[in-house]
mmCIF file of C-alpha atoms in Angstrom:
data_model
loop_
_atom_site.group_PDB
_atom_site.id
_atom_site.type_symbol
_atom_site.label_atom_id
_atom_site.label_comp_id
_atom_site.label_asym_id
_atom_site.label_seq_id
_atom_site.Cartn_x
_atom_site.Cartn_y
_atom_site.Cartn_z
ATOM 1 C CA UNK U 31 -0.182 -0.358 -0.164
ATOM 2 C CA UNK U 32 1.065 3.331 -1.259
ATOM 3 C CA UNK U 33 1.392 6.331 0.871
ATOM 4 C CA UNK U 34 -1.295 7.812 -0.859
ATOM 5 C CA UNK U 35 -3.245 5.356 0.639
ATOM 6 C CA UNK U 36 -2.694 5.932 4.117
ATOM 7 C CA UNK U 37 -5.290 8.839 4.063
ATOM 8 C CA UNK U 38 -8.450 8.733 4.683
ATOM 9 C CA UNK U 39 -9.291 11.113 1.391
ATOM 10 C CA UNK U 40 -12.544 12.480 0.063
ATOM 11 C CA UNK U 41 -12.577 9.573 -1.903
ATOM 12 C CA UNK U 42 -13.056 7.649 0.787
ATOM 13 C CA UNK U 43 -15.050 9.234 2.372
ATOM 14 C CA UNK U 44 -17.499 9.195 -0.545
ATOM 15 C CA UNK U 45 -16.513 5.490 -1.348
ATOM 16 C CA UNK U 46 -18.012 4.647 2.518
ATOM 17 C CA UNK U 47 -21.139 7.126 2.200
ATOM 18 C CA UNK U 48 -22.070 4.606 -1.147
ATOM 19 C CA UNK U 49 -21.983 2.036 1.665
ATOM 20 C CA UNK U 50 -23.855 3.412 3.071
ATOM 21 C CA UNK U 51 -26.842 4.979 1.345
ATOM 22 C CA UNK U 52 -27.013 1.155 -0.092
ATOM 23 C CA UNK U 53 -27.404 0.243 3.689
ATOM 24 C CA UNK U 54 -29.912 2.212 3.475
ATOM 25 C CA UNK U 55 -32.190 1.241 0.876
ATOM 26 C CA UNK U 56 -32.005 -2.078 1.814
ATOM 27 C CA UNK U 57 -33.120 -1.080 5.098
ATOM 28 C CA UNK U 58 -35.781 0.609 3.776
ATOM 29 C CA UNK U 59 -36.421 -2.013 1.516
ATOM 30 C CA UNK U 60 -36.671 -5.296 3.375
ATOM 31 C CA UNK U 61 -37.111 -4.281 6.893
ATOM 32 C CA UNK U 62 -40.943 -3.617 7.228
ATOM 33 C CA UNK U 63 -43.251 -5.866 5.849
ATOM 34 C CA UNK U 64 -46.252 -3.424 6.290
ATOM 35 C CA UNK U 65 -45.135 -0.897 4.130
ATOM 36 C CA UNK U 66 -44.575 -3.456 1.020
ATOM 37 C CA UNK U 67 -47.161 -2.949 -1.887
ATOM 38 C CA UNK U 68 -50.554 -4.580 -2.239
ATOM 39 C CA UNK U 69 -50.232 -8.399 -3.132
ATOM 40 C CA UNK U 70 -46.303 -8.310 -2.829
ATOM 41 C CA UNK U 71 -45.925 -10.759 -0.036
ATOM 42 C CA UNK U 72 -42.525 -10.740 0.897
ATOM 43 C CA UNK U 73 -39.278 -11.952 -0.300
ATOM 44 C CA UNK U 74 -39.354 -16.253 -0.065
ATOM 45 C CA UNK U 75 -36.172 -18.183 0.498
ATOM 46 C CA UNK U 76 -35.882 -21.021 -2.526
ATOM 47 C CA UNK U 77 -32.935 -22.361 -0.557
ATOM 48 C CA UNK U 78 -31.607 -19.274 1.029
ATOM 49 C CA UNK U 79 -30.762 -19.848 4.575
ATOM 50 C CA UNK U 80 -29.990 -16.290 5.190
ATOM 51 C CA UNK U 81 -33.899 -15.039 4.259
ATOM 52 C CA UNK U 82 -35.173 -18.615 5.386
ATOM 53 C CA UNK U 83 -33.833 -17.915 8.587
ATOM 54 C CA UNK U 84 -34.914 -14.806 8.935
ATOM 55 C CA UNK U 85 -31.530 -13.174 9.185
ATOM 56 C CA UNK U 86 -32.500 -10.987 6.310
ATOM 57 C CA UNK U 87 -35.134 -8.713 7.981
ATOM 58 C CA UNK U 88 -33.202 -8.395 11.321
ATOM 59 C CA UNK U 89 -30.623 -7.498 9.330
ATOM 60 C CA UNK U 90 -32.247 -5.289 7.174
ATOM 61 C CA UNK U 91 -33.890 -3.320 10.237
ATOM 62 C CA UNK U 92 -30.365 -2.953 12.098
ATOM 63 C CA UNK U 93 -28.857 -1.149 8.927
ATOM 64 C CA UNK U 94 -30.456 2.422 10.225
ATOM 65 C CA UNK U 95 -26.359 1.963 11.088
ATOM 66 C CA UNK U 96 -26.168 4.131 8.589
ATOM 67 C CA UNK U 97 -27.237 6.768 9.681
ATOM 68 C CA UNK U 98 -24.435 7.098 12.060
ATOM 69 C CA UNK U 99 -22.110 6.573 9.162
ATOM 70 C CA UNK U 100 -23.468 9.769 7.549
ATOM 71 C CA UNK U 101 -22.729 11.478 11.385
ATOM 72 C CA UNK U 102 -19.346 10.071 11.532
ATOM 73 C CA UNK U 103 -17.790 11.679 8.177
ATOM 74 C CA UNK U 104 -19.873 14.312 8.325
ATOM 75 C CA UNK U 105 -18.452 15.232 12.061
ATOM 76 C CA UNK U 106 -14.751 14.375 10.085
ATOM 77 C CA UNK U 107 -15.487 16.372 6.868
ATOM 78 C CA UNK U 108 -16.604 19.363 9.076
ATOM 79 C CA UNK U 109 -12.954 18.862 11.006
ATOM 80 C CA UNK U 110 -10.901 18.852 8.012
ATOM 81 C CA UNK U 111 -13.006 21.780 6.585
ATOM 82 C CA UNK U 112 -12.359 23.557 9.622
ATOM 83 C CA UNK U 113 -8.567 23.406 9.458
ATOM 84 C CA UNK U 114 -8.322 24.984 6.001
ATOM 85 C CA UNK U 115 -10.460 27.375 6.959
ATOM 86 C CA UNK U 116 -12.947 26.588 4.034
ATOM 87 C CA UNK U 117 -16.315 25.787 6.905
ATOM 88 C CA UNK U 118 -18.903 28.195 6.802
ATOM 89 C CA UNK U 119 -21.915 26.951 8.900
ATOM 90 C CA UNK U 120 -24.710 29.354 7.429
ATOM 91 C CA UNK U 121 -22.999 28.202 3.742
ATOM 92 C CA UNK U 122 -23.551 24.435 4.777
ATOM 93 C CA UNK U 123 -26.606 24.642 6.342
ATOM 94 C CA UNK U 124 -27.817 26.399 2.918
ATOM 95 C CA UNK U 125 -26.048 23.648 0.840
ATOM 96 C CA UNK U 126 -28.072 21.277 2.515
ATOM 97 C CA UNK U 127 -31.713 22.836 2.499
ATOM 98 C CA UNK U 128 -31.393 23.551 -0.798
ATOM 99 C CA UNK U 129 -30.182 20.260 -2.247
ATOM 100 C CA UNK U 130 -33.718 19.254 -0.667
ATOM 101 C CA UNK U 131 -35.442 21.844 -2.235
ATOM 102 C CA UNK U 132 -34.067 20.481 -6.050
ATOM 103 C CA UNK U 133 -35.681 17.534 -5.223
ATOM 104 C CA UNK U 134 -38.627 18.949 -3.216
ATOM 105 C CA UNK U 135 -39.825 21.407 -6.532
ATOM 106 C CA UNK U 136 -39.756 18.910 -8.465
ATOM 107 C CA UNK U 137 -40.998 15.076 -6.979
ATOM 108 C CA UNK U 138 -43.802 17.204 -4.999
ATOM 109 C CA UNK U 139 -45.860 18.517 -8.040
ATOM 110 C CA UNK U 140 -45.305 14.676 -9.381
ATOM 111 C CA UNK U 141 -46.420 13.089 -6.466
ATOM 112 C CA UNK U 142 -49.982 14.876 -6.336
ATOM 113 C CA UNK U 143 -49.973 15.091 -9.568
ATOM 114 C CA UNK U 144 -49.711 11.606 -10.768
ATOM 115 C CA UNK U 145 -49.897 9.720 -7.970
ATOM 116 C CA UNK U 146 -52.815 10.622 -6.029
ATOM 117 C CA UNK U 147 -54.201 7.253 -5.495
ATOM 118 C CA UNK U 148 -56.935 5.193 -3.375
ATOM 119 C CA UNK U 149 -58.633 1.765 -2.855
ATOM 120 C CA UNK U 150 -57.989 -1.547 -1.028
ATOM 121 C CA UNK U 151 -55.475 -2.563 -3.684
ATOM 122 C CA UNK U 152 -53.608 0.488 -2.791
ATOM 123 C CA UNK U 153 -51.461 0.398 0.723
ATOM 124 C CA UNK U 154 -51.397 3.639 3.131
ATOM 125 C CA UNK U 155 -48.079 4.841 2.373
ATOM 126 C CA UNK U 156 -49.015 4.873 -1.629
ATOM 127 C CA UNK U 157 -52.552 7.023 -0.922
ATOM 128 C CA UNK U 158 -50.531 9.783 1.002
ATOM 129 C CA UNK U 159 -51.305 12.140 -2.031
ATOM 130 C CA UNK U 160 -54.907 12.797 -1.332
ATOM 131 C CA UNK U 161 -56.084 16.019 -0.376
ATOM 132 C CA UNK U 162 -59.262 16.938 0.603
ATOM 133 C CA UNK U 163 -59.307 21.125 0.272
ATOM 134 C CA UNK U 164 -56.781 23.104 -1.081
ATOM 135 C CA UNK U 165 -55.822 24.774 2.387
ATOM 136 C CA UNK U 166 -55.008 21.452 2.933
ATOM 137 C CA UNK U 167 -52.635 21.125 0.617
ATOM 138 C CA UNK U 168 -51.255 24.758 0.787
ATOM 139 C CA UNK U 169 -50.145 23.838 4.750
ATOM 140 C CA UNK U 170 -48.968 20.691 3.614
ATOM 141 C CA UNK U 171 -46.705 21.947 1.599
ATOM 142 C CA UNK U 172 -45.577 24.389 3.030
ATOM 143 C CA UNK U 173 -44.766 22.616 6.212
ATOM 144 C CA UNK U 174 -42.777 19.992 4.613
ATOM 145 C CA UNK U 175 -41.335 22.753 2.816
ATOM 146 C CA UNK U 176 -39.664 24.211 5.827
ATOM 147 C CA UNK U 177 -39.155 20.875 7.243
ATOM 148 C CA UNK U 178 -41.056 22.300 9.999
ATOM 149 C CA UNK U 179 -43.081 18.282 8.737
ATOM 150 C CA UNK U 180 -42.062 15.308 6.593
ATOM 151 C CA UNK U 181 -45.844 13.765 6.182
ATOM 152 C CA UNK U 182 -45.043 13.638 2.425
ATOM 153 C CA UNK U 183 -42.202 11.829 2.745
ATOM 154 C CA UNK U 184 -41.585 10.283 6.235
ATOM 155 C CA UNK U 185 -37.826 9.618 5.233
ATOM 156 C CA UNK U 186 -36.669 13.199 5.224
ATOM 157 C CA UNK U 187 -37.247 13.607 8.833
ATOM 158 C CA UNK U 188 -33.407 12.709 8.502
ATOM 159 C CA UNK U 189 -32.874 15.824 7.083
ATOM 160 C CA UNK U 190 -33.665 18.526 9.661
ATOM 161 C CA UNK U 191 -31.971 16.321 12.144
ATOM 162 C CA UNK U 192 -28.882 16.386 10.542
ATOM 163 C CA UNK U 193 -28.795 20.165 10.009
ATOM 164 C CA UNK U 194 -29.469 20.506 14.395
ATOM 165 C CA UNK U 195 -26.465 17.998 14.041
ATOM 166 C CA UNK U 196 -24.389 20.146 11.832
ATOM 167 C CA UNK U 197 -25.130 23.280 14.509
ATOM 168 C CA UNK U 198 -24.172 20.911 17.359
ATOM 169 C CA UNK U 199 -21.028 19.971 15.959
ATOM 170 C CA UNK U 200 -19.650 23.184 15.329
ATOM 171 C CA UNK U 201 -20.355 24.186 18.575
ATOM 172 C CA UNK U 202 -18.502 20.862 19.540
ATOM 173 C CA UNK U 203 -15.807 21.892 17.833
ATOM 174 C CA UNK U 204 -15.465 25.227 19.069
ATOM 175 C CA UNK U 205 -15.645 24.461 22.595
ATOM 176 C CA UNK U 206 -12.922 21.716 22.669
ATOM 177 C CA UNK U 207 -10.287 22.790 19.589
ATOM 178 C CA UNK U 208 -7.829 24.141 22.918
ATOM 179 C CA UNK U 209 -8.094 20.496 24.380
ATOM 180 C CA UNK U 210 -4.859 18.310 23.688
ATOM 181 C CA UNK U 211 -6.417 14.404 24.630
ATOM 182 C CA UNK U 212 -7.488 12.184 22.333
ATOM 183 C CA UNK U 213 -8.310 9.462 25.117
ATOM 184 C CA UNK U 214 -9.860 12.742 26.959
ATOM 185 C CA UNK U 215 -11.745 13.814 24.455
ATOM 186 C CA UNK U 216 -12.554 10.773 23.552
ATOM 187 C CA UNK U 217 -14.024 9.879 27.135
ATOM 188 C CA UNK U 218 -16.238 13.336 26.580
ATOM 189 C CA UNK U 219 -17.495 11.831 23.396
ATOM 190 C CA UNK U 220 -19.235 9.075 24.912
ATOM 191 C CA UNK U 221 -20.783 10.783 27.678
ATOM 192 C CA UNK U 222 -22.235 13.096 25.572
ATOM 193 C CA UNK U 223 -23.745 9.537 23.764
ATOM 194 C CA UNK U 224 -25.404 8.681 27.381
ATOM 195 C CA UNK U 225 -26.521 11.995 28.160
ATOM 196 C CA UNK U 226 -28.591 12.420 24.334
ATOM 197 C CA UNK U 227 -29.191 8.296 24.363
ATOM 198 C CA UNK U 228 -30.720 7.768 27.994
ATOM 199 C CA UNK U 229 -30.952 11.181 30.208
ATOM 200 C CA UNK U 230 -32.531 13.577 27.883
ATOM 201 C CA UNK U 231 -34.999 11.906 26.624
ATOM 202 C CA UNK U 232 -36.453 10.252 29.864
ATOM 203 C CA UNK U 233 -36.477 14.605 31.340
ATOM 204 C CA UNK U 234 -39.660 15.070 30.057
ATOM 205 C CA UNK U 235 -40.773 12.230 32.624
ATOM 206 C CA UNK U 236 -39.868 13.796 34.990
ATOM 207 C CA UNK U 237 -42.649 15.511 37.149
ATOM 208 C CA UNK U 238 -42.604 19.122 36.858
ATOM 209 C CA UNK U 239 -40.293 19.266 33.382
ATOM 210 C CA UNK U 240 -43.668 17.786 31.235
ATOM 211 C CA UNK U 241 -43.889 20.371 29.176
ATOM 212 C CA UNK U 242 -40.683 20.246 27.582
ATOM 213 C CA UNK U 243 -41.515 17.620 25.421
ATOM 214 C CA UNK U 244 -43.899 20.319 23.759
ATOM 215 C CA UNK U 245 -40.759 22.626 23.584
ATOM 216 C CA UNK U 246 -40.012 22.819 19.555
ATOM 217 C CA UNK U 247 -36.177 23.377 20.727
ATOM 218 C CA UNK U 248 -35.605 20.353 22.620
ATOM 219 C CA UNK U 249 -37.274 18.281 20.660
ATOM 220 C CA UNK U 250 -35.007 19.118 17.814
ATOM 221 C CA UNK U 251 -31.915 19.084 19.415
ATOM 222 C CA UNK U 252 -31.578 16.814 22.314
ATOM 223 C CA UNK U 253 -34.631 14.017 21.399
ATOM 224 C CA UNK U 254 -34.297 13.792 17.306
ATOM 225 C CA UNK U 255 -30.438 14.016 17.900
ATOM 226 C CA UNK U 256 -30.098 10.791 20.332
ATOM 227 C CA UNK U 257 -27.701 9.152 17.615
ATOM 228 C CA UNK U 258 -25.903 11.708 16.946
ATOM 229 C CA UNK U 259 -22.512 11.580 19.377
ATOM 230 C CA UNK U 260 -20.643 9.706 16.356
ATOM 231 C CA UNK U 261 -20.783 13.463 14.403
ATOM 232 C CA UNK U 262 -18.810 14.280 18.062
ATOM 233 C CA UNK U 263 -16.470 11.356 17.578
ATOM 234 C CA UNK U 264 -15.545 12.040 14.106
ATOM 235 C CA UNK U 265 -14.577 15.224 14.851
ATOM 236 C CA UNK U 266 -12.397 13.850 17.424
ATOM 237 C CA UNK U 267 -10.963 10.770 14.933
ATOM 238 C CA UNK U 268 -10.139 13.662 12.382
ATOM 239 C CA UNK U 269 -8.915 15.923 14.707
ATOM 240 C CA UNK U 270 -6.354 13.266 15.994
ATOM 241 C CA UNK U 271 -5.548 11.129 12.802
ATOM 242 C CA UNK U 272 -6.786 8.302 14.709
ATOM 243 C CA UNK U 273 -8.846 6.959 11.805
ATOM 244 C CA UNK U 274 -5.807 7.362 9.752
ATOM 245 C CA UNK U 275 -3.657 5.215 12.278
ATOM 246 C CA UNK U 276 -6.667 2.994 12.126
ATOM 247 C CA UNK U 277 -6.384 2.469 8.175
ATOM 248 C CA UNK U 278 -2.273 1.798 8.753
ATOM 249 C CA UNK U 279 -2.988 -0.782 10.767
ATOM 250 C CA UNK U 280 -4.992 -2.894 8.708
ATOM 251 C CA UNK U 281 -3.964 -1.682 5.394
ATOM 252 C CA UNK U 282 -0.312 -2.510 6.377
ATOM 253 C CA UNK U 283 -0.788 -6.120 7.272
ATOM 254 C CA UNK U 284 0.160 -8.433 4.397
ATOM 255 C CA UNK U 285 -3.625 -9.214 2.575
ATOM 256 C CA UNK U 286 -5.325 -6.381 3.981
ATOM 257 C CA UNK U 287 -7.993 -6.041 1.709
ATOM 258 C CA UNK U 288 -8.948 -8.908 2.851
ATOM 259 C CA UNK U 289 -8.875 -7.798 6.438
ATOM 260 C CA UNK U 290 -10.139 -5.351 5.277
ATOM 261 C CA UNK U 291 -13.132 -6.652 3.774
ATOM 262 C CA UNK U 292 -13.904 -9.378 7.042
ATOM 263 C CA UNK U 293 -13.050 -6.172 9.689
ATOM 264 C CA UNK U 294 -16.355 -4.560 8.124
ATOM 265 C CA UNK U 295 -18.112 -7.791 7.741
ATOM 266 C CA UNK U 296 -17.780 -8.223 11.427
ATOM 267 C CA UNK U 297 -18.443 -4.592 12.699
ATOM 268 C CA UNK U 298 -21.814 -5.110 11.389
ATOM 269 C CA UNK U 299 -22.377 -8.478 12.264
ATOM 270 C CA UNK U 300 -21.539 -7.287 15.955
ATOM 271 C CA UNK U 301 -24.077 -4.113 15.211
ATOM 272 C CA UNK U 302 -26.779 -6.081 13.968
ATOM 273 C CA UNK U 303 -26.546 -8.657 15.746
ATOM 274 C CA UNK U 304 -24.760 -8.625 18.850
ATOM 275 C CA UNK U 305 -24.316 -5.110 20.942
ATOM 276 C CA UNK U 306 -26.317 -3.181 19.084
ATOM 277 C CA UNK U 307 -25.954 1.074 18.684
ATOM 278 C CA UNK U 308 -24.575 1.289 22.086
ATOM 279 C CA UNK U 309 -20.665 0.919 20.517
ATOM 280 C CA UNK U 310 -21.497 3.684 17.831
ATOM 281 C CA UNK U 311 -18.351 5.628 18.617
ATOM 282 C CA UNK U 312 -16.525 2.670 18.265
ATOM 283 C CA UNK U 313 -17.866 0.805 15.501
ATOM 284 C CA UNK U 314 -17.907 2.903 12.798
ATOM 285 C CA UNK U 315 -14.241 4.434 12.625
ATOM 286 C CA UNK U 316 -13.547 0.411 12.034
ATOM 287 C CA UNK U 317 -15.856 0.133 9.647
ATOM 288 C CA UNK U 318 -14.730 3.337 7.621
ATOM 289 C CA UNK U 319 -10.640 1.966 8.130
ATOM 290 C CA UNK U 320 -11.544 -1.045 7.233
ATOM 291 C CA UNK U 321 -14.004 -0.336 3.666
ATOM 292 C CA UNK U 322 -11.420 1.635 2.984
ATOM 293 C CA UNK U 323 -8.531 0.165 3.092
ATOM 294 C CA UNK U 324 -10.830 -3.250 0.985
ATOM 295 C CA UNK U 325 -11.575 -0.255 -1.778
ATOM 296 C CA UNK U 326 -7.727 1.053 -2.291
ATOM 297 C CA UNK U 327 -6.961 -2.175 -3.272
ATOM 298 C CA UNK U 328 -9.901 -3.081 -5.830
ATOM 299 C CA UNK U 329 -9.916 0.225 -7.780
ATOM 300 C CA UNK U 330 -12.982 -0.797 -9.916
ATOM 301 C CA UNK U 331 -15.379 -1.325 -6.638
ATOM 302 C CA UNK U 332 -13.960 1.888 -5.384
ATOM 303 C CA UNK U 333 -14.662 3.737 -7.988
ATOM 304 C CA UNK U 334 -18.490 2.661 -8.473
ATOM 305 C CA UNK U 335 -18.815 3.699 -4.565
ATOM 306 C CA UNK U 336 -17.457 7.139 -5.133
ATOM 307 C CA UNK U 337 -19.894 7.805 -7.446
ATOM 308 C CA UNK U 338 -22.487 6.143 -5.601
ATOM 309 C CA UNK U 339 -21.862 8.373 -2.600
ATOM 310 C CA UNK U 340 -21.126 11.425 -3.963
ATOM 311 C CA UNK U 341 -25.258 11.216 -5.283
ATOM 312 C CA UNK U 342 -25.791 9.819 -1.800
ATOM 313 C CA UNK U 343 -27.897 13.185 -0.416
ATOM 314 C CA UNK U 344 -30.308 12.828 -3.393
ATOM 315 C CA UNK U 345 -30.606 8.802 -3.223
ATOM 316 C CA UNK U 346 -31.886 9.429 -0.099
ATOM 317 C CA UNK U 347 -34.493 11.597 -0.864
ATOM 318 C CA UNK U 348 -35.343 9.895 -3.773
ATOM 319 C CA UNK U 349 -35.729 6.433 -2.704
ATOM 320 C CA UNK U 350 -38.418 5.744 -0.813
ATOM 321 C CA UNK U 351 -40.431 7.555 -3.171
ATOM 322 C CA UNK U 352 -39.856 4.630 -4.822
ATOM 323 C CA UNK U 353 -40.465 1.742 -2.899
ATOM 324 C CA UNK U 354 -43.204 3.280 -0.710
ATOM 325 C CA UNK U 355 -45.142 6.161 -2.596
ATOM 326 C CA UNK U 356 -45.562 5.744 -6.481
ATOM 327 C CA UNK U 357 -47.947 3.272 -6.374
ATOM 328 C CA UNK U 358 -47.092 1.902 -10.111
ATOM 329 C CA UNK U 359 -43.158 2.616 -9.215
ATOM 330 C CA UNK U 360 -43.202 0.552 -5.887
ATOM 331 C CA UNK U 361 -44.332 -2.854 -8.158
ATOM 332 C CA UNK U 362 -41.361 -2.370 -10.316
ATOM 333 C CA UNK U 363 -38.677 -2.026 -7.691
ATOM 334 C CA UNK U 364 -40.885 -5.307 -5.675
ATOM 335 C CA UNK U 365 -41.295 -6.913 -9.032
ATOM 336 C CA UNK U 366 -38.994 -10.220 -8.001
ATOM 337 C CA UNK U 367 -39.234 -11.774 -4.877
ATOM 338 C CA UNK U 368 -35.137 -11.991 -4.736
ATOM 339 C CA UNK U 369 -34.421 -9.340 -2.175
ATOM 340 C CA UNK U 370 -30.753 -8.665 -4.383
ATOM 341 C CA UNK U 371 -32.325 -8.071 -7.265
ATOM 342 C CA UNK U 372 -34.994 -5.989 -6.306
ATOM 343 C CA UNK U 373 -32.135 -4.072 -4.586
ATOM 344 C CA UNK U 374 -30.518 -3.371 -7.781
ATOM 345 C CA UNK U 375 -33.146 -1.935 -9.256
ATOM 346 C CA UNK U 376 -34.231 0.304 -6.136
ATOM 347 C CA UNK U 377 -30.383 1.421 -6.056
ATOM 348 C CA UNK U 378 -30.172 2.197 -10.067
ATOM 349 C CA UNK U 379 -33.363 3.739 -10.579
ATOM 350 C CA UNK U 380 -32.698 6.488 -7.401
ATOM 351 C CA UNK U 381 -29.266 6.508 -8.827
ATOM 352 C CA UNK U 382 -29.824 7.496 -12.469
ATOM 353 C CA UNK U 383 -32.961 10.180 -10.788
ATOM 354 C CA UNK U 384 -30.331 11.774 -9.195
ATOM 355 C CA UNK U 385 -28.101 11.978 -11.843
ATOM 356 C CA UNK U 386 -30.723 13.489 -14.561
ATOM 357 C CA UNK U 387 -31.734 16.189 -11.435
ATOM 358 C CA UNK U 388 -28.163 17.292 -11.770
ATOM 359 C CA UNK U 389 -28.410 17.553 -15.167
ATOM 360 C CA UNK U 390 -31.036 19.143 -15.286
ATOM 361 C CA UNK U 391 -30.008 21.831 -12.625
ATOM 362 C CA UNK U 392 -25.978 22.039 -14.316
ATOM 363 C CA UNK U 393 -28.049 22.765 -17.813
ATOM 364 C CA UNK U 394 -31.115 25.141 -16.096
ATOM 365 C CA UNK U 395 -28.643 27.520 -14.663
ATOM 366 C CA UNK U 396 -26.140 27.790 -17.463
ATOM 367 C CA UNK U 397 -29.571 28.676 -19.447
ATOM 368 C CA UNK U 398 -30.214 31.308 -16.760
ATOM 369 C CA UNK U 399 -26.574 32.599 -16.676
ATOM 370 C CA UNK U 400 -26.573 32.434 -20.544
ATOM 371 C CA UNK U 401 -29.724 34.371 -21.066
ATOM 372 C CA UNK U 402 -29.139 37.231 -18.091
ATOM 373 C CA UNK U 403 -25.382 37.954 -19.595
ATOM 374 C CA UNK U 404 -27.576 38.568 -23.400
ATOM 375 C CA UNK U 405 -30.068 40.594 -20.978
ATOM 376 C CA UNK U 406 -27.599 42.499 -19.966
ATOM 377 C CA UNK U 407 -26.258 43.179 -23.273
ATOM 378 C CA UNK U 408 -28.593 44.020 -24.523
ATOM 379 C CA UNK U 409 -29.172 46.946 -21.661
ATOM 380 C CA UNK U 410 -25.204 47.825 -22.581
ATOM 381 C CA UNK U 411 -25.838 48.527 -26.095
#
C-alpha cells in the first residue's frame, strides 16, 4: 500500500457513503413487511438460509446503522474543512437545504399530480397524496417545504435532524478546540452519548418537566438527535488522525484487503446481531477504516461506490418515493421475490434519477446565466 493510500481522502469518504446509502436502501426495502405494496408477499427463501432463517429482516432493520455512518463522516469532514478555513456553518446549512428543495420542487408536484391513489388495492403509504381541500394541500406543502413536517415523505426526517447535529458539531468543535487529548475527548463523546441516548429523552417524564416534550428546540436538539454522538466522534478521530492510524494498522498487514473486508463484515455483524447501537462510536471508525483499506485494493469497486456516494444525498431523498409512495413504481421495485435483484433495481433507479436531476439543474442554471448575460448586453447597448 503506497503513501497516498495511507490517508483517508474525500474519495474514501464518498466510497464509504456509497456503502451507507445502499445500507439505507436495503433497510427500507426489506425491513418492514407492513410497507410492502399490496399483493407483494415478501421475499422468498428458495434455499437461501439468509432469508429463510430471518437474518434478512433482522439485518435490514439494523442497517439503520447507516445514519450514524453519515454522522461520523459528516463530523470528520467538518473538522478537515474547519482546519483548512473552508467551513461556514451558514453555507453548509444552506447547501443542505438547497439540495432538499431541488428534490422537493420536482417530486412533490409529481406526487400530487400523477400518484394520487386510493382503494383497497393501494397501501396506506401509496395513498399519501390524496387531499380534501386546497387549504390542506397548501398547509402540507408549506410545512414540508420549511421542514416543519415530513408528512410528504417520512424518510425526510433526517434532513432537519442532520442540520441540528451540524450546528451541535460546530459548537463542539469550538468548545473543545484547545483540548489536546484523544482519550479525554473520546471520554467526552461517550458521556455525551449517554446523555443524548438515556438522560435527555427521559427528562419530560420527570414531574414538573413535562412541558419539555412540547418544546420544539428540546425535541429538535435533545430528542431527535439521540444518535448524534458519532458526529462528535468524527471530529475527534479527524483531530487526532486516529482514523488514518486505524487504516495503517489494517492496511500495512499482508493481505490487508482481506482484513479490511473481513473487519467491515464483522463490525456490521456485531452491530446488527450481537451488541447494538451502544457501541456506535467504536463501530463506525473501524468500519470506515476497514472499508477504505478494502477499496484501495479494489479500485474499480471503489470507483463505483465513489459515484454512488457522491449522489448519496439525492438518493436518500428520492428512494422512498420509489419503494413506498409511487404505486406503479413500487411494483417495479418489488417485481421479484429476490431481495438482491429488487435492491439492484432500487439502487439503479435512485442513482439514475439523481444523476438526471443534477444534469437538469446544471443546464438550467447555465441557460439562466446565458439569458442574463444576453439581457445585460442588450441593456448596455
